[in-house]
């Protein structure tokens, strides 16, 4: 393994860091009370990765087993317990646990603890996942054909 080719060719560096204070409001709030904080989007990282803080309320929530063909996904548990499916079994995680799922890896996550839980959700490369999570809000109102197209467009394949 070696370093990738340089993406910056300047001699002095740039003042280009971004800052997001902890009290920045969530970009997305679900009817269940869960929230998504877009810490870094694919657009803001030049497509290198995306990073969200995902907060779940005490009621059960989360996707069924699925995989992605073009992105890997990682989960770092901040608080509570999130059940993560690793393609073989459900794992009851605890704070500071980490799960990485490469492209094609079957996975799922759910909060079934009855308590709030939060995690960092990282994906690479930085696909436009915001459209996926925002589109889930009105998915039930769409036709079966529209839902199928939605999942294909957002690289989500249910198993």
PDB file of C-alpha atoms in Angstrom:
ATOM      1  CA  UNK A   1       0.000   0.000   0.000  1.00  0.00           C
ATOM      2  CA  UNK A   2       1.344   3.413  -0.935  1.00  0.00           C
ATOM      3  CA  UNK A   3       0.087   6.960  -0.734  1.00  0.00           C
ATOM      4  CA  UNK A   4      -2.248   7.954  -3.563  1.00  0.00           C
ATOM      5  CA  UNK A   5      -1.103  10.504  -6.134  1.00  0.00           C
ATOM      6  CA  UNK A   6      -1.068  14.099  -4.842  1.00  0.00           C
ATOM      7  CA  UNK A   7      -4.312  16.009  -5.240  1.00  0.00           C
ATOM      8  CA  UNK A   8      -2.789  19.346  -4.243  1.00  0.00           C
ATOM      9  CA  UNK A   9       0.223  20.742  -6.041  1.00  0.00           C
ATOM     10  CA  UNK A  10       0.788  24.041  -4.232  1.00  0.00           C
ATOM     11  CA  UNK A  11       3.921  24.926  -2.251  1.00  0.00           C
ATOM     12  CA  UNK A  12       2.442  26.785   0.729  1.00  0.00           C
ATOM     13  CA  UNK A  13      -0.793  25.044   1.632  1.00  0.00           C
ATOM     14  CA  UNK A  14      -4.180  26.716   1.898  1.00  0.00           C
ATOM     15  CA  UNK A  15      -6.480  28.010   4.616  1.00  0.00           C
ATOM     16  CA  UNK A  16      -9.324  25.717   3.665  1.00  0.00           C
ATOM     17  CA  UNK A  17     -10.378  23.819   6.794  1.00  0.00           C
ATOM     18  CA  UNK A  18     -14.040  23.735   7.750  1.00  0.00           C
ATOM     19  CA  UNK A  19     -15.467  24.032  11.254  1.00  0.00           C
ATOM     20  CA  UNK A  20     -18.824  22.860  12.546  1.00  0.00           C
ATOM     21  CA  UNK A  21     -19.692  23.662  16.161  1.00  0.00           C
ATOM     22  CA  UNK A  22     -21.239  20.923  18.291  1.00  0.00           C
ATOM     23  CA  UNK A  23     -24.492  22.879  18.686  1.00  0.00           C
ATOM     24  CA  UNK A  24     -25.135  23.144  14.930  1.00  0.00           C
ATOM     25  CA  UNK A  25     -28.727  21.958  14.320  1.00  0.00           C
ATOM     26  CA  UNK A  26     -29.378  18.652  12.556  1.00  0.00           C
ATOM     27  CA  UNK A  27     -29.906  18.816   8.808  1.00  0.00           C
ATOM     28  CA  UNK A  28     -32.530  16.102   8.910  1.00  0.00           C
ATOM     29  CA  UNK A  29     -35.153  15.234  11.530  1.00  0.00           C
ATOM     30  CA  UNK A  30     -37.285  12.116  11.084  1.00  0.00           C
ATOM     31  CA  UNK A  31     -40.852  11.761  12.432  1.00  0.00           C
ATOM     32  CA  UNK A  32     -39.472   9.149  14.868  1.00  0.00           C
ATOM     33  CA  UNK A  33     -37.277  11.855  16.409  1.00  0.00           C
ATOM     34  CA  UNK A  34     -34.060  10.502  14.918  1.00  0.00           C
ATOM     35  CA  UNK A  35     -31.681  13.058  13.427  1.00  0.00           C
ATOM     36  CA  UNK A  36     -28.859  13.197  10.906  1.00  0.00           C
ATOM     37  CA  UNK A  37     -26.081  15.753  11.224  1.00  0.00           C
ATOM     38  CA  UNK A  38     -24.121  16.146   7.971  1.00  0.00           C
ATOM     39  CA  UNK A  39     -20.635  16.655   9.415  1.00  0.00           C
ATOM     40  CA  UNK A  40     -18.972  16.208   6.025  1.00  0.00           C
ATOM     41  CA  UNK A  41     -20.723  15.508   2.738  1.00  0.00           C
ATOM     42  CA  UNK A  42     -19.236  14.069  -0.408  1.00  0.00           C
ATOM     43  CA  UNK A  43     -19.605  17.527  -1.943  1.00  0.00           C
ATOM     44  CA  UNK A  44     -17.631  19.170   0.878  1.00  0.00           C
ATOM     45  CA  UNK A  45     -14.800  16.571   0.719  1.00  0.00           C
ATOM     46  CA  UNK A  46     -14.395  16.534  -3.078  1.00  0.00           C
ATOM     47  CA  UNK A  47     -15.942  13.086  -3.168  1.00  0.00           C
ATOM     48  CA  UNK A  48     -13.431  11.489  -0.809  1.00  0.00           C
ATOM     49  CA  UNK A  49     -15.861  10.529   1.981  1.00  0.00           C
ATOM     50  CA  UNK A  50     -18.990  11.484   3.880  1.00  0.00           C
ATOM     51  CA  UNK A  51     -19.419  11.593   7.646  1.00  0.00           C
ATOM     52  CA  UNK A  52     -22.707  11.955   9.544  1.00  0.00           C
ATOM     53  CA  UNK A  53     -23.631  11.897  13.211  1.00  0.00           C
ATOM     54  CA  UNK A  54     -26.705   9.676  13.392  1.00  0.00           C
ATOM     55  CA  UNK A  55     -28.876  10.018  16.514  1.00  0.00           C
ATOM     56  CA  UNK A  56     -31.690   7.579  17.216  1.00  0.00           C
ATOM     57  CA  UNK A  57     -34.483   7.867  19.752  1.00  0.00           C
ATOM     58  CA  UNK A  58     -35.515   5.020  22.051  1.00  0.00           C
ATOM     59  CA  UNK A  59     -38.049   3.479  19.646  1.00  0.00           C
ATOM     60  CA  UNK A  60     -36.824   0.770  17.224  1.00  0.00           C
ATOM     61  CA  UNK A  61     -35.465   2.224  13.994  1.00  0.00           C
ATOM     62  CA  UNK A  62     -32.988   1.449  11.242  1.00  0.00           C
ATOM     63  CA  UNK A  63     -32.717  -0.266   7.856  1.00  0.00           C
ATOM     64  CA  UNK A  64     -33.017  -3.981   7.047  1.00  0.00           C
ATOM     65  CA  UNK A  65     -30.035  -5.932   5.630  1.00  0.00           C
ATOM     66  CA  UNK A  66     -28.719  -4.453   2.380  1.00  0.00           C
ATOM     67  CA  UNK A  67     -25.482  -3.770   0.510  1.00  0.00           C
ATOM     68  CA  UNK A  68     -23.903  -1.103  -1.686  1.00  0.00           C
ATOM     69  CA  UNK A  69     -21.908  -1.738  -4.848  1.00  0.00           C
ATOM     70  CA  UNK A  70     -19.986   1.547  -4.925  1.00  0.00           C
ATOM     71  CA  UNK A  71     -19.383   2.628  -1.322  1.00  0.00           C
ATOM     72  CA  UNK A  72     -18.026   1.225   1.904  1.00  0.00           C
ATOM     73  CA  UNK A  73     -19.700   2.160   5.165  1.00  0.00           C
ATOM     74  CA  UNK A  74     -18.384   2.346   8.724  1.00  0.00           C
ATOM     75  CA  UNK A  75     -20.094   2.820  12.073  1.00  0.00           C
ATOM     76  CA  UNK A  76     -18.487   4.211  15.240  1.00  0.00           C
ATOM     77  CA  UNK A  77     -20.772   4.047  18.263  1.00  0.00           C
ATOM     78  CA  UNK A  78     -20.830   7.234  20.353  1.00  0.00           C
ATOM     79  CA  UNK A  79     -23.538   6.445  22.912  1.00  0.00           C
ATOM     80  CA  UNK A  80     -26.061   3.754  23.709  1.00  0.00           C
ATOM     81  CA  UNK A  81     -26.209   0.416  21.949  1.00  0.00           C
ATOM     82  CA  UNK A  82     -26.831   0.016  18.230  1.00  0.00           C
ATOM     83  CA  UNK A  83     -27.450  -3.454  16.802  1.00  0.00           C
ATOM     84  CA  UNK A  84     -25.285  -3.841  13.696  1.00  0.00           C
ATOM     85  CA  UNK A  85     -25.669  -6.715  11.252  1.00  0.00           C
ATOM     86  CA  UNK A  86     -22.308  -7.747   9.781  1.00  0.00           C
ATOM     87  CA  UNK A  87     -23.698 -10.102   7.132  1.00  0.00           C
ATOM     88  CA  UNK A  88     -23.558 -13.114   9.471  1.00  0.00           C
ATOM     89  CA  UNK A  89     -25.012 -12.028  12.809  1.00  0.00           C
ATOM     90  CA  UNK A  90     -26.452  -9.104  14.754  1.00  0.00           C
ATOM     91  CA  UNK A  91     -23.937  -7.513  17.131  1.00  0.00           C
ATOM     92  CA  UNK A  92     -25.072  -5.454  20.126  1.00  0.00           C
ATOM     93  CA  UNK A  93     -22.503  -2.682  20.085  1.00  0.00           C
ATOM     94  CA  UNK A  94     -21.385  -0.355  22.873  1.00  0.00           C
ATOM     95  CA  UNK A  95     -19.760   3.092  22.871  1.00  0.00           C
ATOM     96  CA  UNK A  96     -16.371   3.142  21.083  1.00  0.00           C
ATOM     97  CA  UNK A  97     -17.173  -0.034  19.093  1.00  0.00           C
ATOM     98  CA  UNK A  98     -16.387   0.200  15.377  1.00  0.00           C
ATOM     99  CA  UNK A  99     -17.746  -1.766  12.413  1.00  0.00           C
ATOM    100  CA  UNK A 100     -16.453  -1.417   8.837  1.00  0.00           C
ATOM    101  CA  UNK A 101     -18.375  -2.818   5.855  1.00  0.00           C
ATOM    102  CA  UNK A 102     -16.573  -2.910   2.468  1.00  0.00           C
ATOM    103  CA  UNK A 103     -18.359  -2.522  -0.849  1.00  0.00           C
ATOM    104  CA  UNK A 104     -20.730  -5.453  -1.362  1.00  0.00           C
ATOM    105  CA  UNK A 105     -20.867  -6.287   2.341  1.00  0.00           C
ATOM    106  CA  UNK A 106     -24.335  -7.049   3.655  1.00  0.00           C
ATOM    107  CA  UNK A 107     -25.131  -4.902   6.688  1.00  0.00           C
ATOM    108  CA  UNK A 108     -27.900  -3.226   8.667  1.00  0.00           C
ATOM    109  CA  UNK A 109     -28.250  -1.235  11.862  1.00  0.00           C
ATOM    110  CA  UNK A 110     -31.054  -0.783  14.371  1.00  0.00           C
ATOM    111  CA  UNK A 111     -31.624   0.756  17.736  1.00  0.00           C
ATOM    112  CA  UNK A 112     -33.654  -1.815  19.657  1.00  0.00           C
ATOM    113  CA  UNK A 113     -32.343  -0.947  23.116  1.00  0.00           C
ATOM    114  CA  UNK A 114     -35.291   1.177  24.268  1.00  0.00           C
ATOM    115  CA  UNK A 115     -32.796   3.989  24.981  1.00  0.00           C
ATOM    116  CA  UNK A 116     -31.396   6.732  22.725  1.00  0.00           C
ATOM    117  CA  UNK A 117     -28.227   5.872  20.790  1.00  0.00           C
ATOM    118  CA  UNK A 118     -25.870   7.754  18.497  1.00  0.00           C
ATOM    119  CA  UNK A 119     -23.080   6.879  16.098  1.00  0.00           C
ATOM    120  CA  UNK A 120     -20.829   8.283  13.421  1.00  0.00           C
ATOM    121  CA  UNK A 121     -21.663   6.942   9.973  1.00  0.00           C
ATOM    122  CA  UNK A 122     -18.756   7.167   7.497  1.00  0.00           C
ATOM    123  CA  UNK A 123     -18.927   6.227   3.825  1.00  0.00           C
ATOM    124  CA  UNK A 124     -16.326   6.313   1.097  1.00  0.00           C
ATOM    125  CA  UNK A 125     -16.089   7.491  -1.506  1.00  0.00           C
ATOM    126  CA  UNK A 126     -18.290  10.504  -0.811  1.00  0.00           C
ATOM    127  CA  UNK A 127     -21.500   9.628  -2.660  1.00  0.00           C
ATOM    128  CA  UNK A 128     -24.467  12.033  -2.424  1.00  0.00           C
ATOM    129  CA  UNK A 129     -26.137  10.107   0.412  1.00  0.00           C
ATOM    130  CA  UNK A 130     -28.044  13.180   1.613  1.00  0.00           C
ATOM    131  CA  UNK A 131     -30.544  12.639  -1.220  1.00  0.00           C
ATOM    132  CA  UNK A 132     -31.074   9.075  -0.053  1.00  0.00           C
ATOM    133  CA  UNK A 133     -31.745   9.901   3.599  1.00  0.00           C
ATOM    134  CA  UNK A 134     -33.924  12.903   2.713  1.00  0.00           C
ATOM    135  CA  UNK A 135     -35.865  10.824   0.167  1.00  0.00           C
ATOM    136  CA  UNK A 136     -36.805   8.278   2.820  1.00  0.00           C
ATOM    137  CA  UNK A 137     -39.199  10.837   4.322  1.00  0.00           C
ATOM    138  CA  UNK A 138     -41.731  10.489   1.476  1.00  0.00           C
ATOM    139  CA  UNK A 139     -40.862   7.000   0.253  1.00  0.00           C
ATOM    140  CA  UNK A 140     -44.108   5.440   1.501  1.00  0.00           C
ATOM    141  CA  UNK A 141     -46.121   7.775  -0.766  1.00  0.00           C
ATOM    142  CA  UNK A 142     -44.268   6.569  -3.888  1.00  0.00           C
ATOM    143  CA  UNK A 143     -45.292   3.760  -6.216  1.00  0.00           C
ATOM    144  CA  UNK A 144     -43.444   0.434  -6.160  1.00  0.00           C
ATOM    145  CA  UNK A 145     -41.744   1.398  -9.434  1.00  0.00           C
ATOM    146  CA  UNK A 146     -40.628   4.746  -7.986  1.00  0.00           C
ATOM    147  CA  UNK A 147     -39.269   3.050  -4.856  1.00  0.00           C
ATOM    148  CA  UNK A 148     -37.312   0.539  -6.967  1.00  0.00           C
ATOM    149  CA  UNK A 149     -35.795   3.366  -9.027  1.00  0.00           C
ATOM    150  CA  UNK A 150     -34.994   5.325  -5.851  1.00  0.00           C
ATOM    151  CA  UNK A 151     -33.029   2.450  -4.326  1.00  0.00           C
ATOM    152  CA  UNK A 152     -31.167   1.729  -7.581  1.00  0.00           C
ATOM    153  CA  UNK A 153     -30.245   5.409  -7.965  1.00  0.00           C
ATOM    154  CA  UNK A 154     -28.922   5.422  -4.401  1.00  0.00           C
ATOM    155  CA  UNK A 155     -26.906   2.179  -4.655  1.00  0.00           C
ATOM    156  CA  UNK A 156     -29.030   0.293  -2.104  1.00  0.00           C
ATOM    157  CA  UNK A 157     -29.756  -3.390  -2.703  1.00  0.00           C
ATOM    158  CA  UNK A 158     -31.974  -5.205  -0.197  1.00  0.00           C
ATOM    159  CA  UNK A 159     -31.347  -8.862   0.654  1.00  0.00           C
TER     160      UNK A 159
END
